[in-house]
Amino acid sequence: MALARDTHYHNPPDYLVLEPEDTTQRTSNLQQTNTSGYKFQGSTSELLDAQRMVEAWGSEAKIYKPTREYQKLLRELLIRYKYRLDTNFAKMDRIVHPGIEEFKKRVYNIEVSGMTVGQWNRLLSSRREDSIAKSLQEYLEIKEESIDELLD
């Protein structure tokens, strides 16, 4: 899945997927394997300049590689041009991967208290307070009451 994510996003110089710095000297529980995504934020002329830089790397310049040599080239872009850390990078829903899609399908079809997880998801993210309140009362017997009535 990580390879699918990294390959899906990586598109230098517009989008960079970077491996963590060397963490091999750390204990195994502190050796990082998570990558980070960076989105280009420079001007149009800077992007054109960065594209020329990437083209100079050769025919496989845009193919994601976790090697030290390739990651060093990516870090040169990160140093030379303006990028922002992409906090949405690791969201599973944005990665096209058959295993993830099968997992989502399976989970969304699980029934919980009279509705599937997918139905609960759609309802609770709809922000339709009347529908949410009605369903909470119907399926979970949760209703809004005043604190005074509860304490009596």
CSV table of C-alpha atoms in Angstrom, one decimal:
chain,number,residue,atom,x,y,z
A,1,MET,CA,0.0,0.0,0.0
A,2,ALA,CA,2.8,2.4,0.8
A,3,LEU,CA,4.3,1.8,-2.6
A,4,ALA,CA,0.9,2.5,-4.3
A,5,ARG,CA,0.7,5.7,-2.3
A,6,ASP,CA,4.2,6.9,-3.1
A,7,THR,CA,3.9,6.0,-6.8
A,8,HIS,CA,0.4,7.6,-7.0
A,9,TYR,CA,1.6,11.0,-5.6
A,10,HIS,CA,5.2,11.3,-6.7
A,11,ASN,CA,5.4,13.7,-9.7
A,12,PRO,CA,8.6,15.9,-9.4
A,13,PRO,CA,9.0,18.8,-9.3
A,14,ASP,CA,5.3,19.4,-8.7
A,15,TYR,CA,4.9,16.8,-5.9
A,16,LEU,CA,7.7,15.1,-4.0
A,17,VAL,CA,7.6,12.0,-1.9
A,18,LEU,CA,10.6,11.9,0.5
A,19,GLU,CA,11.9,9.1,2.6
A,20,PRO,CA,13.0,10.0,6.2
A,21,GLU,CA,16.6,10.7,6.8
A,22,ASP,CA,18.8,7.7,7.7
A,23,THR,CA,17.4,6.3,11.0
A,24,THR,CA,19.4,3.0,11.0
A,25,GLN,CA,21.4,4.1,14.1
A,26,ARG,CA,18.2,4.3,16.2
A,27,THR,CA,16.7,1.4,18.0
A,28,SER,CA,14.2,-0.6,15.9
A,29,ASN,CA,11.1,1.1,17.4
A,30,LEU,CA,12.5,4.5,16.4
A,31,GLN,CA,13.5,3.7,12.8
A,32,GLN,CA,11.1,5.6,10.7
A,33,THR,CA,9.6,4.2,7.5
A,34,ASN,CA,6.9,6.8,6.8
A,35,THR,CA,7.4,9.0,3.8
A,36,SER,CA,6.3,12.7,3.6
A,37,GLY,CA,4.6,14.5,0.7
A,38,TYR,CA,5.5,18.0,-0.4
A,39,LYS,CA,3.6,20.2,-2.9
A,40,PHE,CA,5.4,22.8,-5.0
A,41,GLN,CA,4.5,26.4,-4.0
A,42,GLY,CA,6.8,28.5,-6.2
A,43,SER,CA,6.0,30.7,-9.1
A,44,THR,CA,5.3,29.5,-12.7
A,45,SER,CA,8.8,30.5,-13.8
A,46,GLU,CA,10.3,28.6,-10.8
A,47,LEU,CA,8.3,25.5,-11.7
A,48,LEU,CA,9.6,25.7,-15.3
A,49,ASP,CA,13.1,25.9,-13.9
A,50,ALA,CA,12.5,23.0,-11.6
A,51,GLN,CA,11.1,20.9,-14.4
A,52,ARG,CA,14.3,21.5,-16.4
A,53,MET,CA,16.3,20.4,-13.4
A,54,VAL,CA,14.3,17.2,-13.1
A,55,GLU,CA,14.6,16.5,-16.9
A,56,ALA,CA,18.4,16.7,-16.5
A,57,TRP,CA,18.2,13.7,-14.2
A,58,GLY,CA,17.4,11.4,-17.2
A,59,SER,CA,14.6,9.4,-18.6
A,60,GLU,CA,13.6,7.8,-15.2
A,61,ALA,CA,13.6,11.1,-13.3
A,62,LYS,CA,9.9,10.9,-12.4
A,63,ILE,CA,9.9,7.2,-11.3
A,64,TYR,CA,9.8,7.1,-7.5
A,65,LYS,CA,12.8,5.5,-5.9
A,66,PRO,CA,13.6,5.3,-2.2
A,67,THR,CA,17.4,5.1,-3.0
A,68,ARG,CA,19.7,7.5,-1.2
A,69,GLU,CA,20.9,9.0,-4.6
A,70,TYR,CA,17.4,9.7,-5.8
A,71,GLN,CA,16.3,11.1,-2.5
A,72,LYS,CA,19.3,13.4,-2.5
A,73,LEU,CA,18.1,14.9,-5.8
A,74,LEU,CA,14.6,15.4,-4.4
A,75,ARG,CA,16.0,17.2,-1.4
A,76,GLU,CA,17.9,19.5,-3.7
A,77,LEU,CA,14.5,20.6,-5.1
A,78,LEU,CA,13.1,21.0,-1.6
A,79,ILE,CA,16.0,23.2,-0.7
A,80,ARG,CA,16.1,25.3,-3.9
A,81,TYR,CA,12.3,25.9,-4.3
A,82,LYS,CA,9.3,26.6,-2.0
A,83,TYR,CA,7.3,23.5,-1.0
A,84,ARG,CA,4.7,22.9,1.6
A,85,LEU,CA,4.3,19.7,3.6
A,86,ASP,CA,1.1,18.0,2.5
A,87,THR,CA,-0.9,16.9,5.6
A,88,ASN,CA,-3.4,15.0,3.4
A,89,PHE,CA,-0.7,12.8,1.9
A,90,ALA,CA,-1.3,9.6,3.8
A,91,LYS,CA,-5.1,9.6,3.6
A,92,MET,CA,-6.0,6.1,2.4
A,93,ASP,CA,-9.1,7.2,0.6
A,94,ARG,CA,-7.0,9.1,-2.0
A,95,ILE,CA,-4.9,6.1,-2.9
A,96,VAL,CA,-6.0,3.8,-5.7
A,97,HIS,CA,-5.3,0.3,-4.4
A,98,PRO,CA,-7.5,-2.8,-4.8
A,99,GLY,CA,-6.7,-4.0,-1.2
A,100,ILE,CA,-7.8,-0.7,0.3
A,101,GLU,CA,-11.0,-0.6,-1.9
A,102,GLU,CA,-11.9,-4.1,-0.9
A,103,PHE,CA,-11.3,-3.3,2.8
A,104,LYS,CA,-13.5,-0.2,2.6
A,105,LYS,CA,-16.3,-2.1,0.8
A,106,ARG,CA,-16.2,-4.8,3.5
A,107,VAL,CA,-16.2,-2.3,6.4
A,108,TYR,CA,-18.9,0.0,4.9
A,109,ASN,CA,-21.2,-3.0,4.5
A,110,ILE,CA,-21.0,-4.1,8.2
A,111,GLU,CA,-24.3,-3.6,10.0
A,112,VAL,CA,-24.2,-1.7,13.3
A,113,SER,CA,-27.4,-1.0,15.1
A,114,GLY,CA,-29.7,-1.3,12.2
A,115,MET,CA,-27.7,0.6,9.5
A,116,THR,CA,-24.5,-0.2,7.7
A,117,VAL,CA,-21.3,1.6,8.6
A,118,GLY,CA,-21.6,3.3,5.1
A,119,GLN,CA,-25.1,4.6,6.0
A,120,TRP,CA,-23.9,5.8,9.4
A,121,ASN,CA,-21.0,7.6,7.7
A,122,ARG,CA,-23.2,9.3,5.1
A,123,LEU,CA,-25.7,10.3,7.8
A,124,LEU,CA,-23.2,11.6,10.3
A,125,SER,CA,-21.2,13.6,7.8
A,126,SER,CA,-24.4,15.1,6.2
A,127,ARG,CA,-24.7,17.7,9.0
A,128,ARG,CA,-28.5,17.3,8.7
A,129,GLU,CA,-29.2,17.6,12.4
A,130,ASP,CA,-32.9,16.6,12.2
A,131,SER,CA,-32.1,13.4,10.3
A,132,ILE,CA,-29.2,12.6,12.7
A,133,ALA,CA,-31.3,13.2,15.8
A,134,LYS,CA,-34.1,11.1,14.3
A,135,SER,CA,-31.8,8.2,13.4
A,136,LEU,CA,-30.0,8.3,16.8
A,137,GLN,CA,-33.4,8.1,18.5
A,138,GLU,CA,-34.7,5.4,16.2
A,139,TYR,CA,-31.7,3.1,16.0
A,140,LEU,CA,-29.8,3.8,19.3
A,141,GLU,CA,-32.6,5.1,21.5
A,142,ILE,CA,-30.6,8.3,22.1
A,143,LYS,CA,-32.8,11.4,22.5
A,144,GLU,CA,-32.3,14.9,23.6
A,145,GLU,CA,-33.5,15.7,27.1
A,146,SER,CA,-33.1,18.5,29.4
A,147,ILE,CA,-30.7,18.1,32.3
A,148,ASP,CA,-33.4,19.0,34.8
A,149,GLU,CA,-35.6,16.0,33.6
A,150,LEU,CA,-32.7,13.6,33.9
A,151,LEU,CA,-31.8,14.8,37.5
A,152,ASP,CA,-35.4,14.4,38.8
